[in-house]
Amino acid sequence: MTVTRADEARLTALLEELADLLTDTVDGGASVGFLAPLDRDEALAWWRGRAAAVAAGQLTVWVAQEGDRVTGTVSLALPDKPNSRHRAELVKLMVSRDARGRGLGRRLLATAEEAAARAGITLLHLDTETDSPAEHLYRSAGWTRAGTIPDYAASPEGVLRPTTLYFKQVGALAAGG
């Protein structure tokens, strides 16, 4: 399995596979911002928008592949304000249902954390559905719980669920410098 950073051209070349991953993730019950069933055209359009964000320097995306098949992805959303260039938001960590349980989520998370630190980012933050498998991953990877917001987002089934906010210091701050 390989994990590589995707530029706009690579992301565009992988639109079909990434749309399949997104629909699989939503169909599997993960709360990643969409309601089930997710229309494939909607998934394709969403990923096209991500390619434009990559081209604009607003988003960094990594894609995991097993052979030619996309099995996971993670992104960092980069802020555009001068007072927040030290931080980024970890977004859309997705692993296909048939690739779960093999450490890919942790590998994608570590890839994004390490790349952020190399880029001079010292603080990462994210939100995730409370009590979800993703929340366990973040806690076990050393992320700090900042708090929970009730009824923050609808699950893929349309039920309002709480969301927990997490942060992690990386780079110089994490090393004590």
Short mmCIF file of C-alpha atoms in Angstrom, two decimals, residues 10-176:
data_model
loop_
_atom_site.label_atom_id
_atom_site.label_comp_id
_atom_site.label_asym_id
_atom_site.label_seq_id
_atom_site.Cartn_x
_atom_site.Cartn_y
_atom_site.Cartn_z
CA ARG A 10 -3.29 13.51 -9.78
CA LEU A 11 -6.44 14.31 -7.84
CA THR A 12 -8.29 14.94 -11.09
CA ALA A 13 -6.99 11.65 -12.52
CA LEU A 14 -8.32 9.81 -9.46
CA LEU A 15 -11.76 11.49 -9.32
CA GLU A 16 -13.70 8.29 -10.05
CA GLU A 17 -11.86 6.25 -7.41
CA LEU A 18 -12.07 9.05 -4.84
CA ALA A 19 -15.82 9.38 -5.45
CA ASP A 20 -16.15 5.62 -4.87
CA LEU A 21 -14.23 5.98 -1.59
CA LEU A 22 -16.45 8.85 -0.45
CA THR A 23 -19.68 7.00 -1.23
CA ASP A 24 -18.33 3.86 0.48
CA THR A 25 -17.41 5.90 3.56
CA VAL A 26 -20.85 7.52 3.78
CA ASP A 27 -22.61 4.20 3.10
CA GLY A 28 -20.54 2.72 5.93
CA GLY A 29 -21.99 5.25 8.38
CA ALA A 30 -19.05 7.63 8.76
CA SER A 31 -20.00 11.22 9.44
CA VAL A 32 -17.93 13.13 6.89
CA GLY A 33 -20.45 15.82 5.99
CA PHE A 34 -22.86 13.96 3.70
CA LEU A 35 -26.21 12.23 4.05
CA ALA A 36 -26.84 8.68 2.81
CA PRO A 37 -27.33 7.58 0.22
CA LEU A 38 -24.72 9.83 -1.37
CA ASP A 39 -25.29 10.37 -5.08
CA ARG A 40 -22.18 9.51 -7.10
CA ASP A 41 -22.44 12.72 -9.14
CA GLU A 42 -22.46 14.69 -5.88
CA ALA A 43 -19.35 12.82 -4.73
CA LEU A 44 -17.60 13.54 -8.04
CA ALA A 45 -18.51 17.23 -7.85
CA TRP A 46 -17.24 17.45 -4.29
CA TRP A 47 -13.88 15.96 -5.25
CA ARG A 48 -13.63 18.29 -8.28
CA GLY A 49 -13.92 21.16 -5.80
CA ARG A 50 -11.12 19.65 -3.72
CA ALA A 51 -8.87 19.58 -6.82
CA ALA A 52 -9.48 23.31 -7.25
CA ALA A 53 -8.64 23.90 -3.58
CA VAL A 54 -5.39 21.94 -3.99
CA ALA A 55 -4.50 24.06 -7.03
CA ALA A 56 -5.20 27.22 -5.01
CA GLY A 57 -2.93 26.08 -2.15
CA GLN A 58 -5.84 25.87 0.30
CA LEU A 59 -5.77 22.10 0.74
CA THR A 60 -3.18 19.35 0.87
CA VAL A 61 -4.41 15.82 0.07
CA TRP A 62 -2.80 12.41 0.50
CA VAL A 63 -4.16 9.32 -1.21
CA ALA A 64 -3.60 5.71 -0.17
CA GLN A 65 -3.64 3.10 -2.91
CA GLU A 66 -3.38 -0.65 -3.03
CA GLY A 67 -2.36 -1.30 -6.60
CA ASP A 68 -4.58 0.95 -8.70
CA ARG A 69 -7.37 1.03 -6.10
CA VAL A 70 -7.84 4.03 -3.79
CA THR A 71 -8.26 2.76 -0.23
CA GLY A 72 -7.97 5.94 1.82
CA THR A 73 -7.32 9.66 1.98
CA VAL A 74 -6.66 12.49 4.40
CA SER A 75 -6.39 16.24 3.91
CA LEU A 76 -5.12 19.34 5.64
CA ALA A 77 -7.14 22.52 5.15
CA LEU A 78 -4.78 25.47 5.29
CA PRO A 79 -5.98 28.80 6.68
CA ASP A 80 -5.82 31.99 4.65
CA LYS A 81 -5.49 34.49 7.51
CA PRO A 82 -2.05 35.84 8.52
CA ASN A 83 -2.69 35.17 12.22
CA SER A 84 -3.43 31.47 11.69
CA ARG A 85 -0.72 30.25 9.33
CA HIS A 86 0.76 28.16 12.15
CA ARG A 87 -2.25 25.85 12.20
CA ALA A 88 -4.24 23.59 9.89
CA GLU A 89 -7.41 21.55 10.11
CA LEU A 90 -7.23 17.81 9.55
CA VAL A 91 -10.22 16.94 7.35
CA LYS A 92 -11.80 13.96 5.64
CA LEU A 93 -9.75 11.06 6.93
CA MET A 94 -11.42 8.19 5.06
CA VAL A 95 -10.55 4.51 4.79
CA SER A 96 -12.56 2.13 2.60
CA ARG A 97 -14.55 -0.39 4.60
CA ASP A 98 -12.61 -3.35 3.23
CA ALA A 99 -9.25 -1.77 4.14
CA ARG A 100 -10.10 -1.00 7.78
CA GLY A 101 -8.40 -2.70 10.67
CA ARG A 102 -4.96 -2.79 9.03
CA GLY A 103 -3.53 0.47 10.37
CA LEU A 104 -4.22 2.60 7.31
CA GLY A 105 -6.11 5.28 9.26
CA ARG A 106 -3.20 5.64 11.66
CA ARG A 107 -0.73 5.75 8.76
CA LEU A 108 -2.71 8.48 6.99
CA LEU A 109 -2.97 10.45 10.22
CA ALA A 110 0.77 10.18 10.87
CA THR A 111 1.52 11.20 7.27
CA ALA A 112 -0.52 14.39 7.63
CA GLU A 113 0.97 15.17 11.06
CA GLU A 114 4.55 14.71 9.84
CA ALA A 115 3.98 16.78 6.69
CA ALA A 116 2.41 19.55 8.76
CA ALA A 117 5.40 19.64 11.08
CA ARG A 118 7.81 19.75 8.12
CA ALA A 119 5.83 22.68 6.68
CA GLY A 120 6.19 24.65 9.91
CA ILE A 121 2.64 24.05 11.11
CA THR A 122 2.65 23.68 14.87
CA LEU A 123 -1.02 23.12 15.66
CA LEU A 124 -3.58 20.79 14.11
CA HIS A 125 -7.28 20.62 14.92
CA LEU A 126 -10.24 18.52 13.85
CA ASP A 127 -13.79 17.60 14.69
CA THR A 128 -15.26 14.12 14.69
CA GLU A 129 -18.48 12.43 15.64
CA THR A 130 -18.50 11.71 19.36
CA ASP A 131 -18.08 8.01 20.25
CA SER A 132 -17.18 7.08 16.66
CA PRO A 133 -14.33 4.72 15.70
CA ALA A 134 -12.50 7.81 14.39
CA GLU A 135 -12.61 9.40 17.83
CA HIS A 136 -10.85 6.35 19.29
CA LEU A 137 -8.15 6.66 16.61
CA TYR A 138 -7.46 10.32 17.41
CA ARG A 139 -7.32 9.73 21.16
CA SER A 140 -4.95 6.78 20.75
CA ALA A 141 -2.73 8.89 18.46
CA GLY A 142 -2.20 11.52 21.14
CA TRP A 143 -4.77 14.10 20.16
CA THR A 144 -6.25 16.19 23.01
CA ARG A 145 -9.99 16.53 23.46
CA ALA A 146 -11.01 20.21 23.55
CA GLY A 147 -14.74 19.73 24.10
CA THR A 148 -18.00 18.42 22.72
CA ILE A 149 -20.78 20.29 20.92
CA PRO A 150 -24.24 18.66 21.14
CA ASP A 151 -26.33 18.15 17.99
CA TYR A 152 -23.52 19.55 15.83
CA ALA A 153 -23.97 17.54 12.63
CA ALA A 154 -26.37 15.03 11.16
CA SER A 155 -25.15 11.47 10.77
CA PRO A 156 -25.44 9.91 7.29
CA GLU A 157 -28.89 8.73 8.41
CA GLY A 158 -29.92 12.32 9.23
CA VAL A 159 -29.82 12.02 13.04
CA LEU A 160 -28.26 14.95 14.89
CA ARG A 161 -25.14 13.80 16.74
CA PRO A 162 -22.60 15.47 19.02
CA THR A 163 -19.17 16.33 17.70
CA THR A 164 -15.95 16.35 19.68
CA LEU A 165 -13.18 18.82 18.90
CA TYR A 166 -9.54 17.74 19.13
CA PHE A 167 -6.16 19.39 18.73
CA LYS A 168 -2.57 18.27 18.57
CA GLN A 169 0.65 20.25 18.77
CA VAL A 170 3.17 19.09 16.20
CA GLY A 171 6.60 20.20 15.08
CA ALA A 172 8.61 22.58 17.25
CA LEU A 173 5.91 22.99 19.93
CA ALA A 174 5.45 19.24 20.31
CA ALA A 175 9.20 18.83 20.69
CA GLY A 176 9.27 21.50 23.38
#
